[in-house]
Amino acid sequence: MITKPKGTNDIYGSNAKVWKYIEEIIDSVMEKYNYNYIRTPIFESSELFHRGIGDTTDIVTKEMYDFKDKGDRNMTLRPEGTAGVVRSFIENKMYGDNLPVKVYYNGTMYRYERPQAGRERELTQFGMEILGSDDPMGDAEIISAAVNIYKMLGLKNVKVEINSLGDNESRVAYREELINYFKPHLSFLCDDCNDRINKNPLRILDCKVDENKDIIKNAPKTIDYLNDDSRERFEKVKEYLDLLEVEYEVVPTIVRGLDYYSHTVFEIKADINGNSLAIGGGGRYNGLVEELGGPDTPCIGFASGLDRLVMALKEEKIDLPIKDYLDCFIMYVNEDEKKYAMYLAQEIRMAGFICDTEYTKRSLKAQFKQADRLKSKFLIILNSDDLNNGQVMVKNNATKEENLIEIEYLIYYLDEQLADDETFDYDIECSGECGDDGHCLDCHNHKH
């Protein structure tokens, strides 16, 4: 048997409905904030990520899926979304008078790392970017939009942690201080940190091996080395977050794991049963567009892994309002009724209802059980004599009330009956027997 690659998952059934619901919420919120959807290639030139993400990051040095194509070109499966968005921004000349450009994406990323809960080798990530604005208001908007998405999904204990890396002048001053601080203590740090000391000492603060050592915890803080302009800018970001009623905490140790960040950086965490789970983060990257060959363009972005988000929702036991029912199920016995069932199902679907019918030659009794398993609100029971009279039998699967309905009025009848979805009792009875746990042995979908 061929199995899925390590670090990947099949998403199907009820789990897939959770994912689709999350994506619909993201689409809805992004539309309200006037962000346009962007889709970039799953694979890009390796140079894009080496230059964009940074040669000193774990993503580039350890985690990228690199390969040569048949033209002997170095290609990479995208490990994150921002670099591709920036490449598209430059290549398609989105810069100009119509700035800022506000976009969001939702797609698969690939990182070769040890699979663990909420962190797979194939991950799904959604993100949003504002390209062409240096206003601190954009920083606050990105953070608030992300928080609002999480709140709409039902997460209650969402915590925002923010920091500032400052402008280039501030970063240079801080970099020198870090080098002077860490050099006498290199023997206490891992090999990767020893390699980072001259290339990018900020990456030492993001080390997962040494993160709990006192030498890391007591390192100089970025906000202590901000110049006046950077400090004033950071205060503006906090002022706007206060205005938007977004609760936050300043955490000076946040530097994020990518080289392109400057000024505001942030992480968003969910408090799950006393444990803090990182579900998203981002920051400002004012130099990346220019680094990749475009004009000087300030930008701010955010990304969130859907795998982590789904895990958080499950841990909090949030009951999402997912449609896991049918509006109607069409039943039949003979071939003529089957043909009409096929035609009628299409008419009902095109009218906007969720409809299904029988495909496996079940008996009529078994079709009733199948309709219960699919949580169908109404049953449409075809009978040749009724059809000859231009009628069909419609049964309310909650009240068990039956009515002969003229076929030409069927759509109007369903529309009237299904108008108030919220009051319909989906917990329909099933004719199967109950097990010891109270669940039906036939349908397994509900308790009696």
GROMACS .gro file of C-alpha atoms in nm:
model
  448
    1MET     CA    1   0.000   0.000   0.000
    2ILE     CA    2   0.128   0.346  -0.092
    3THR     CA    3   0.105   0.585   0.204
    4LYS     CA    4   0.125   0.964   0.234
    5PRO     CA    5   0.469   1.123   0.284
    6LYS     CA    6   0.582   1.187   0.641
    7GLY     CA    7   0.472   1.529   0.764
    8THR     CA    8   0.165   1.553   0.539
    9ASN     CA    9  -0.204   1.493   0.603
   10ASP     CA   10  -0.520   1.400   0.416
   11ILE     CA   11  -0.791   1.650   0.507
   12TYR     CA   12  -1.139   1.509   0.444
   13GLY     CA   13  -1.483   1.450   0.594
   14SER     CA   14  -1.587   1.660   0.893
   15ASN     CA   15  -1.230   1.784   0.938
   16ALA     CA   16  -1.234   1.929   0.586
   17LYS     CA   17  -1.553   2.117   0.670
   18VAL     CA   18  -1.373   2.282   0.962
   19TRP     CA   19  -1.094   2.393   0.728
   20LYS     CA   20  -1.340   2.527   0.471
   21TYR     CA   21  -1.531   2.717   0.738
   22ILE     CA   22  -1.209   2.883   0.859
   23GLU     CA   23  -1.122   2.980   0.501
   24GLU     CA   24  -1.468   3.131   0.453
   25ILE     CA   25  -1.425   3.343   0.766
   26ILE     CA   26  -1.084   3.460   0.642
   27ASP     CA   27  -1.230   3.551   0.302
   28SER     CA   28  -1.517   3.738   0.467
   29VAL     CA   29  -1.296   3.943   0.700
   30MET     CA   30  -1.043   4.023   0.429
   31GLU     CA   31  -1.321   4.149   0.203
   32LYS     CA   32  -1.440   4.384   0.479
   33TYR     CA   33  -1.087   4.520   0.520
   34ASN     CA   34  -1.052   4.563   0.141
   35TYR     CA   35  -0.770   4.310   0.096
   36ASN     CA   36  -0.758   4.140  -0.245
   37TYR     CA   37  -0.678   3.771  -0.284
   38ILE     CA   38  -0.341   3.687  -0.440
   39ARG     CA   39  -0.217   3.346  -0.554
   40THR     CA   40   0.152   3.290  -0.621
   41PRO     CA   41   0.334   2.976  -0.745
   42ILE     CA   42   0.398   2.689  -0.508
   43PHE     CA   43   0.757   2.674  -0.636
   44GLU     CA   44   0.987   2.965  -0.714
   45SER     CA   45   1.351   3.031  -0.792
   46SER     CA   46   1.565   2.933  -0.493
   47GLU     CA   47   1.735   3.272  -0.512
   48LEU     CA   48   1.410   3.442  -0.411
   49PHE     CA   49   1.410   3.276  -0.070
   50HIS     CA   50   1.787   3.298  -0.015
   51ARG     CA   51   1.777   3.673  -0.077
   52GLY     CA   52   1.433   3.738   0.070
   53ILE     CA   53   1.427   3.525   0.386
   54GLY     CA   54   1.799   3.536   0.456
   55ASP     CA   55   2.087   3.287   0.434
   56THR     CA   56   2.124   3.275   0.814
   57THR     CA   57   1.769   3.159   0.890
   58ASP     CA   58   1.683   2.800   0.980
   59ILE     CA   59   1.431   2.796   0.697
   60VAL     CA   60   1.698   2.855   0.433
   61THR     CA   61   1.984   2.660   0.592
   62LYS     CA   62   1.790   2.355   0.712
   63GLU     CA   63   1.425   2.339   0.605
   64MET     CA   64   1.381   2.429   0.236
   65TYR     CA   65   1.273   2.174  -0.024
   66ASP     CA   66   1.526   2.255  -0.298
   67PHE     CA   67   1.543   2.078  -0.633
   68LYS     CA   68   1.670   2.122  -0.986
   69ASP     CA   69   1.413   2.119  -1.265
   70LYS     CA   70   1.470   1.965  -1.607
   71GLY     CA   71   1.625   2.291  -1.724
   72ASP     CA   72   1.889   2.257  -1.447
   73ARG     CA   73   1.741   2.560  -1.266
   74ASN     CA   74   1.752   2.579  -0.885
   75MET     CA   75   1.393   2.577  -0.761
   76THR     CA   76   1.232   2.565  -0.415
   77LEU     CA   77   0.890   2.472  -0.282
   78ARG     CA   78   0.779   2.789  -0.106
   79PRO     CA   79   0.844   2.778   0.271
   80GLU     CA   80   0.646   3.098   0.340
   81GLY     CA   81   0.424   3.346   0.154
   82THR     CA   82   0.572   3.693   0.182
   83ALA     CA   83   0.871   3.654  -0.051
   84GLY     CA   84   0.645   3.534  -0.336
   85VAL     CA   85   0.402   3.820  -0.281
   86VAL     CA   86   0.687   4.073  -0.294
   87ARG     CA   87   0.828   3.911  -0.610
   88SER     CA   88   0.483   3.937  -0.771
   89PHE     CA   89   0.449   4.300  -0.655
   90ILE     CA   90   0.775   4.388  -0.831
   91GLU     CA   91   0.733   4.173  -1.142
   92ASN     CA   92   0.378   4.292  -1.211
   93LYS     CA   93   0.465   4.656  -1.136
   94MET     CA   94   0.192   4.693  -0.874
   95TYR     CA   95   0.376   4.993  -0.733
   96GLY     CA   96   0.269   5.337  -0.854
   97ASP     CA   97  -0.001   5.586  -0.768
   98ASN     CA   98  -0.247   5.328  -0.635
   99LEU     CA   99  -0.062   5.250  -0.312
  100PRO     CA  100  -0.094   5.087  -0.073
  101VAL     CA  101  -0.154   4.744  -0.222
  102LYS     CA  102  -0.343   4.526   0.029
  103VAL     CA  103  -0.345   4.153  -0.044
  104TYR     CA  104  -0.400   3.823   0.134
  105TYR     CA  105  -0.318   3.462   0.046
  106ASN     CA  106  -0.408   3.114   0.164
  107GLY     CA  107  -0.207   2.816   0.046
  108THR     CA  108   0.035   2.531   0.116
  109MET     CA  109   0.394   2.587   0.225
  110TYR     CA  110   0.674   2.332   0.265
  111ARG     CA  111   0.940   2.302   0.534
  112TYR     CA  112   1.160   2.000   0.596
  113GLU     CA  113   1.149   1.976   0.974
  114ARG     CA  114   1.059   1.720   1.238
  115PRO     CA  115   0.680   1.678   1.221
  116GLN     CA  116   0.492   1.753   1.543
  117ALA     CA  117   0.144   1.859   1.649
  118GLY     CA  118   0.041   2.164   1.450
  119ARG     CA  119   0.372   2.175   1.260
  120GLU     CA  120   0.392   1.954   0.952
  121ARG     CA  121   0.625   1.945   0.652
  122GLU     CA  122   0.334   2.045   0.429
  123LEU     CA  123   0.152   2.325   0.606
  124THR     CA  124  -0.131   2.556   0.510
  125GLN     CA  125  -0.075   2.923   0.583
  126PHE     CA  126  -0.287   3.231   0.534
  127GLY     CA  127  -0.140   3.578   0.546
  128MET     CA  128  -0.203   3.942   0.467
  129GLU     CA  129   0.030   4.216   0.346
  130ILE     CA  130   0.015   4.595   0.311
  131LEU     CA  131   0.273   4.708   0.053
  132GLY     CA  132   0.347   5.078   0.005
  133SER     CA  133   0.268   5.236   0.342
  134ASP     CA  134   0.498   5.322   0.632
  135ASP     CA  135   0.216   5.452   0.850
  136PRO     CA  136   0.203   5.287   1.197
  137MET     CA  137  -0.172   5.268   1.142
  138GLY     CA  138  -0.103   4.983   0.898
  139ASP     CA  139   0.081   4.789   1.168
  140ALA     CA  140  -0.218   4.826   1.401
  141GLU     CA  141  -0.465   4.732   1.126
  142ILE     CA  142  -0.281   4.410   1.038
  143ILE     CA  143  -0.271   4.305   1.403
  144SER     CA  144  -0.636   4.394   1.467
  145ALA     CA  145  -0.755   4.215   1.151
  146ALA     CA  146  -0.578   3.897   1.261
  147VAL     CA  147  -0.724   3.922   1.612
  148ASN     CA  148  -1.073   3.976   1.471
  149ILE     CA  149  -1.043   3.663   1.255
  150TYR     CA  150  -0.950   3.459   1.562
  151LYS     CA  151  -1.236   3.609   1.762
  152MET     CA  152  -1.488   3.538   1.485
  153LEU     CA  153  -1.377   3.175   1.496
  154GLY     CA  154  -1.454   3.168   1.869
  155LEU     CA  155  -1.106   3.181   2.025
  156LYS     CA  156  -1.144   3.367   2.353
  157ASN     CA  157  -0.799   3.383   2.513
  158VAL     CA  158  -0.599   3.547   2.234
  159LYS     CA  159  -0.285   3.731   2.342
  160VAL     CA  160  -0.084   3.977   2.129
  161GLU     CA  161   0.287   4.022   2.201
  162ILE     CA  162   0.470   4.308   2.027
  163ASN     CA  163   0.821   4.447   2.004
  164SER     CA  164   1.020   4.687   1.787
  165LEU     CA  165   1.352   4.614   1.614
  166GLY     CA  166   1.384   4.979   1.510
  167ASP     CA  167   1.517   5.130   1.189
  168ASN     CA  168   1.853   5.047   1.031
  169GLU     CA  169   2.043   5.284   1.262
  170SER     CA  170   1.885   5.125   1.569
  171ARG     CA  171   1.952   4.774   1.441
  172VAL     CA  172   2.320   4.850   1.373
  173ALA     CA  173   2.365   4.985   1.727
  174TYR     CA  174   2.183   4.687   1.876
  175ARG     CA  175   2.376   4.440   1.661
  176GLU     CA  176   2.709   4.570   1.789
  177GLU     CA  177   2.588   4.549   2.148
  178LEU     CA  178   2.475   4.188   2.098
  179ILE     CA  179   2.809   4.086   1.950
  180ASN     CA  180   2.995   4.240   2.243
  181TYR     CA  181   2.757   4.070   2.487
  182PHE     CA  182   2.766   3.718   2.341
  183LYS     CA  183   3.133   3.686   2.238
  184PRO     CA  184   3.266   3.607   2.590
  185HIS     CA  185   2.997   3.339   2.629
  186LEU     CA  186   3.014   3.151   2.297
  187SER     CA  187   3.121   2.828   2.468
  188PHE     CA  188   2.779   2.815   2.635
  189LEU     CA  189   2.591   2.845   2.303
  190CYS     CA  190   2.513   2.588   2.033
  191ASP     CA  191   2.714   2.555   1.711
  192ASP     CA  192   2.446   2.739   1.511
  193CYS     CA  193   2.461   3.038   1.747
  194ASN     CA  194   2.840   3.042   1.721
  195ASP     CA  195   2.800   3.064   1.345
  196ARG     CA  196   2.538   3.339   1.374
  197ILE     CA  197   2.743   3.570   1.596
  198ASN     CA  198   2.898   3.759   1.302
  199LYS     CA  199   2.637   3.689   1.033
  200ASN     CA  200   2.321   3.786   1.220
  201PRO     CA  201   2.345   3.794   1.600
  202LEU     CA  202   1.972   3.871   1.634
  203ARG     CA  203   1.908   3.514   1.526
  204ILE     CA  204   2.072   3.393   1.848
  205LEU     CA  205   1.774   3.534   2.040
  206ASP     CA  206   1.544   3.314   1.831
  207CYS     CA  207   1.742   2.994   1.895
  208LYS     CA  208   1.523   2.700   1.998
  209VAL     CA  209   1.819   2.512   2.149
  210ASP     CA  210   1.945   2.783   2.386
  211GLU     CA  211   1.623   2.979   2.443
  212ASN     CA  212   1.592   2.883   2.812
  213LYS     CA  213   1.952   2.964   2.908
  214ASP     CA  214   2.017   3.268   3.127
  215ILE     CA  215   2.268   3.401   2.875
  216ILE     CA  216   1.977   3.440   2.628
  217LYS     CA  217   1.723   3.564   2.881
  218ASN     CA  218   1.960   3.834   3.010
  219ALA     CA  219   2.067   3.959   2.667
  220PRO     CA  220   2.026   4.330   2.582
  221LYS     CA  221   1.673   4.426   2.471
  222THR     CA  222   1.598   4.580   2.132
  223ILE     CA  223   1.377   4.857   2.270
  224ASP     CA  224   1.666   4.987   2.481
  225TYR     CA  225   1.857   5.071   2.162
  226LEU     CA  226   1.584   5.241   1.959
  227ASN     CA  227   1.666   5.589   1.834
  228ASP     CA  228   1.414   5.870   1.887
  229ASP     CA  229   1.234   5.817   1.553
  230SER     CA  230   1.196   5.442   1.607
  231ARG     CA  231   1.080   5.488   1.964
  232GLU     CA  232   0.822   5.748   1.858
  233ARG     CA  233   0.700   5.517   1.583
  234PHE     CA  234   0.657   5.228   1.825
  235GLU     CA  235   0.458   5.450   2.061
  236LYS     CA  236   0.226   5.536   1.770
  237VAL     CA  237   0.164   5.167   1.698
  238LYS     CA  238   0.067   5.111   2.062
  239GLU     CA  239  -0.155   5.420   2.057
  240TYR     CA  240  -0.345   5.289   1.754
  241LEU     CA  241  -0.380   4.943   1.910
  242ASP     CA  242  -0.528   5.107   2.219
  243LEU     CA  243  -0.769   5.297   1.995
  244LEU     CA  244  -0.878   4.970   1.833
  245GLU     CA  245  -0.913   4.810   2.179
  246VAL     CA  246  -0.659   4.541   2.098
  247GLU     CA  247  -0.498   4.414   2.416
  248TYR     CA  248  -0.123   4.358   2.386
  249GLU     CA  249   0.194   4.307   2.585
  250VAL     CA  250   0.536   4.445   2.497
  251VAL     CA  251   0.778   4.149   2.493
  252PRO     CA  252   1.133   4.273   2.419
  253THR     CA  253   1.262   3.924   2.333
  254ILE     CA  254   1.052   3.890   2.015
  255VAL     CA  255   1.272   3.916   1.705
  256ARG     CA  256   1.093   3.670   1.471
  257GLY     CA  257   1.278   3.408   1.269
  258LEU     CA  258   1.324   3.587   0.938
  259ASP     CA  259   1.597   3.833   0.840
  260TYR     CA  260   1.377   4.085   0.660
  261TYR     CA  261   1.195   4.233   0.962
  262SER     CA  262   1.240   4.590   1.092
  263HIS     CA  263   1.045   4.812   1.334
  264THR     CA  264   0.727   4.635   1.454
  265VAL     CA  265   0.735   4.259   1.510
  266PHE     CA  266   0.458   4.066   1.681
  267GLU     CA  267   0.328   3.722   1.772
  268ILE     CA  268  -0.028   3.615   1.848
  269LYS     CA  269  -0.086   3.330   2.090
  270ALA     CA  270  -0.385   3.137   2.216
  271ASP     CA  271  -0.403   3.039   2.582
  272ILE     CA  272  -0.519   2.678   2.574
  273ASN     CA  273  -0.575   2.521   2.916
  274GLY     CA  274  -0.296   2.728   3.063
  275ASN     CA  275  -0.054   2.658   2.778
  276SER     CA  276   0.047   2.926   2.529
  277LEU     CA  277   0.019   2.819   2.164
  278ALA     CA  278   0.162   3.046   1.892
  279ILE     CA  279  -0.096   3.071   1.614
  280GLY     CA  280   0.037   3.362   1.407
  281GLY     CA  281   0.280   3.646   1.377
  282GLY     CA  282   0.443   3.899   1.153
  283GLY     CA  283   0.607   4.236   1.131
  284ARG     CA  284   0.729   4.522   0.916
  285TYR     CA  285   0.975   4.459   0.631
  286ASN     CA  286   1.057   4.798   0.484
  287GLY     CA  287   1.370   4.686   0.299
  288LEU     CA  288   1.258   4.363   0.133
  289VAL     CA  289   1.110   4.507  -0.189
  290GLU     CA  290   1.430   4.698  -0.259
  291GLU     CA  291   1.642   4.395  -0.166
  292LEU     CA  292   1.460   4.191  -0.433
  293GLY     CA  293   1.512   4.453  -0.704
  294GLY     CA  294   1.209   4.677  -0.665
  295PRO     CA  295   1.169   5.040  -0.558
  296ASP     CA  296   1.202   5.149  -0.197
  297THR     CA  297   0.864   5.031  -0.059
  298PRO     CA  298   0.769   5.000   0.310
  299CYS     CA  299   0.557   4.695   0.395
  300ILE     CA  300   0.391   4.516   0.687
  301GLY     CA  301   0.263   4.157   0.694
  302PHE     CA  302   0.121   3.872   0.899
  303ALA     CA  303   0.089   3.495   0.858
  304SER     CA  304  -0.090   3.220   1.046
  305GLY     CA  305  -0.072   2.842   1.013
  306LEU     CA  306  -0.412   2.682   0.968
  307ASP     CA  307  -0.283   2.356   1.119
  308ARG     CA  308  -0.209   2.537   1.446
  309LEU     CA  309  -0.538   2.725   1.428
  310VAL     CA  310  -0.743   2.406   1.382
  311MET     CA  311  -0.556   2.252   1.675
  312ALA     CA  312  -0.638   2.554   1.894
  313LEU     CA  313  -1.008   2.537   1.802
  314LYS     CA  314  -1.020   2.167   1.887
  315GLU     CA  315  -0.835   2.216   2.216
  316GLU     CA  316  -1.083   2.486   2.319
  317LYS     CA  317  -1.369   2.260   2.207
  318ILE     CA  318  -1.523   2.537   1.999
  319ASP     CA  319  -1.841   2.424   1.825
  320LEU     CA  320  -1.826   2.584   1.481
  321PRO     CA  321  -2.159   2.643   1.297
  322ILE     CA  322  -2.070   2.403   1.017
  323LYS     CA  323  -2.334   2.274   0.778
  324ASP     CA  324  -2.320   1.897   0.818
  325TYR     CA  325  -2.671   1.825   0.694
  326LEU     CA  326  -2.878   1.801   0.376
  327ASP     CA  327  -3.181   2.010   0.293
  328CYS     CA  328  -3.338   1.710   0.128
  329PHE     CA  329  -3.269   1.350   0.025
  330ILE     CA  330  -3.451   1.199  -0.273
  331MET     CA  331  -3.558   0.835  -0.242
  332TYR     CA  332  -3.680   0.595  -0.512
  333VAL     CA  333  -3.729   0.225  -0.590
  334ASN     CA  334  -3.747   0.152  -0.965
  335GLU     CA  335  -3.551   0.269  -1.272
  336ASP     CA  336  -3.807   0.528  -1.386
  337GLU     CA  337  -3.811   0.684  -1.040
  338LYS     CA  338  -3.429   0.679  -1.039
  339LYS     CA  339  -3.414   0.876  -1.363
  340TYR     CA  340  -3.655   1.133  -1.225
  341ALA     CA  341  -3.459   1.149  -0.899
  342MET     CA  342  -3.149   1.239  -1.099
  343TYR     CA  343  -3.334   1.515  -1.285
  344LEU     CA  344  -3.510   1.647  -0.973
  345ALA     CA  345  -3.187   1.655  -0.769
  346GLN     CA  346  -3.030   1.882  -1.029
  347GLU     CA  347  -3.330   2.117  -1.029
  348ILE     CA  348  -3.326   2.141  -0.650
  349ARG     CA  349  -2.948   2.201  -0.639
  350MET     CA  350  -2.967   2.472  -0.901
  351ALA     CA  351  -3.236   2.638  -0.689
  352GLY     CA  352  -2.978   2.670  -0.410
  353PHE     CA  353  -3.057   2.375  -0.183
  354ILE     CA  354  -2.824   2.102  -0.053
  355CYS     CA  355  -2.960   1.783  -0.203
  356ASP     CA  356  -2.851   1.423  -0.251
  357THR     CA  357  -3.001   1.095  -0.364
  358GLU     CA  358  -2.932   0.719  -0.367
  359TYR     CA  359  -2.635   0.578  -0.565
  360THR     CA  360  -2.573   0.223  -0.433
  361LYS     CA  361  -2.901   0.036  -0.500
  362ARG     CA  362  -3.008   0.036  -0.136
  363SER     CA  363  -3.355  -0.080  -0.041
  364LEU     CA  364  -3.608   0.184   0.053
  365LYS     CA  365  -3.562   0.095   0.421
  366ALA     CA  366  -3.186   0.137   0.388
  367GLN     CA  367  -3.238   0.470   0.211
  368PHE     CA  368  -3.426   0.599   0.515
  369LYS     CA  369  -3.123   0.510   0.729
  370GLN     CA  370  -2.889   0.675   0.478
  371ALA     CA  371  -3.097   0.994   0.491
  372ASP     CA  372  -3.063   0.989   0.871
  373ARG     CA  373  -2.687   0.939   0.850
  374LEU     CA  374  -2.667   1.243   0.621
  375LYS     CA  375  -2.892   1.442   0.860
  376SER     CA  376  -3.138   1.529   0.590
  377LYS     CA  377  -3.406   1.779   0.695
  378PHE     CA  378  -3.660   1.661   0.437
  379LEU     CA  379  -3.713   1.337   0.249
  380ILE     CA  380  -3.858   1.342  -0.102
  381ILE     CA  381  -4.005   0.996  -0.158
  382LEU     CA  382  -4.072   0.924  -0.525
  383ASN     CA  383  -4.359   0.697  -0.623
  384SER     CA  384  -4.458   0.623  -0.982
  385ASP     CA  385  -4.829   0.683  -0.919
  386ASP     CA  386  -4.758   1.018  -0.751
  387LEU     CA  387  -4.528   1.120  -1.037
  388ASN     CA  388  -4.799   1.038  -1.292
  389ASN     CA  389  -5.022   1.278  -1.099
  390GLY     CA  390  -4.752   1.548  -1.098
  391GLN     CA  391  -4.686   1.510  -0.727
  392VAL     CA  392  -4.414   1.399  -0.483
  393MET     CA  393  -4.430   1.296  -0.118
  394VAL     CA  394  -4.226   1.527   0.111
  395LYS     CA  395  -4.154   1.420   0.469
  396ASN     CA  396  -4.023   1.649   0.740
  397ASN     CA  397  -3.755   1.432   0.902
  398ALA     CA  398  -3.785   1.608   1.238
  399THR     CA  399  -4.163   1.620   1.284
  400LYS     CA  400  -4.234   1.317   1.059
  401GLU     CA  401  -4.513   1.515   0.895
  402GLU     CA  402  -4.583   1.405   0.534
  403ASN     CA  403  -4.736   1.611   0.253
  404LEU     CA  404  -4.813   1.544  -0.114
  405ILE     CA  405  -4.675   1.844  -0.299
  406GLU     CA  406  -4.737   1.947  -0.658
  407ILE     CA  407  -4.404   1.918  -0.839
  408GLU     CA  408  -4.437   2.264  -0.992
  409TYR     CA  409  -4.460   2.410  -0.639
  410LEU     CA  410  -4.188   2.191  -0.479
  411ILE     CA  411  -3.913   2.456  -0.488
  412TYR     CA  412  -4.145   2.716  -0.333
  413TYR     CA  413  -4.246   2.465  -0.064
  414LEU     CA  414  -3.885   2.384   0.026
  415ASP     CA  415  -3.795   2.752   0.028
  416GLU     CA  416  -4.080   2.828   0.268
  417GLN     CA  417  -4.006   2.534   0.498
  418LEU     CA  418  -3.631   2.594   0.509
  419ALA     CA  419  -3.648   2.972   0.545
  420ASP     CA  420  -3.577   2.959   0.918
  421ASP     CA  421  -3.270   2.733   0.935
  422GLU     CA  422  -3.189   2.828   1.293
  423THR     CA  423  -3.505   2.677   1.438
  424PHE     CA  424  -3.486   2.345   1.252
  425ASP     CA  425  -3.418   2.043   1.470
  426TYR     CA  426  -3.119   1.868   1.314
  427ASP     CA  427  -3.107   1.596   1.579
  428ILE     CA  428  -3.335   1.367   1.382
  429GLU     CA  429  -3.423   1.019   1.493
  430CYS     CA  430  -3.255   0.719   1.338
  431SER     CA  431  -3.422   0.380   1.312
  432GLY     CA  432  -3.102   0.200   1.419
  433GLU     CA  433  -3.024   0.066   1.765
  434CYS     CA  434  -2.828   0.260   2.027
  435GLY     CA  435  -2.495   0.142   2.162
  436ASP     CA  436  -2.381   0.164   2.524
  437ASP     CA  437  -2.247   0.518   2.464
  438GLY     CA  438  -2.585   0.637   2.340
  439HIS     CA  439  -2.475   0.669   1.977
  440CYS     CA  440  -2.663   0.494   1.699
  441LEU     CA  441  -2.493   0.173   1.586
  442ASP     CA  442  -2.605   0.239   1.227
  443CYS     CA  443  -2.532   0.606   1.167
  444HIS     CA  444  -2.291   0.697   1.453
  445ASN     CA  445  -2.371   1.063   1.384
  446HIS     CA  446  -2.597   1.158   1.671
  447LYS     CA  447  -2.750   1.053   1.997
  448HIS     CA  448  -3.119   0.965   2.029
   0.00000   0.00000   0.00000
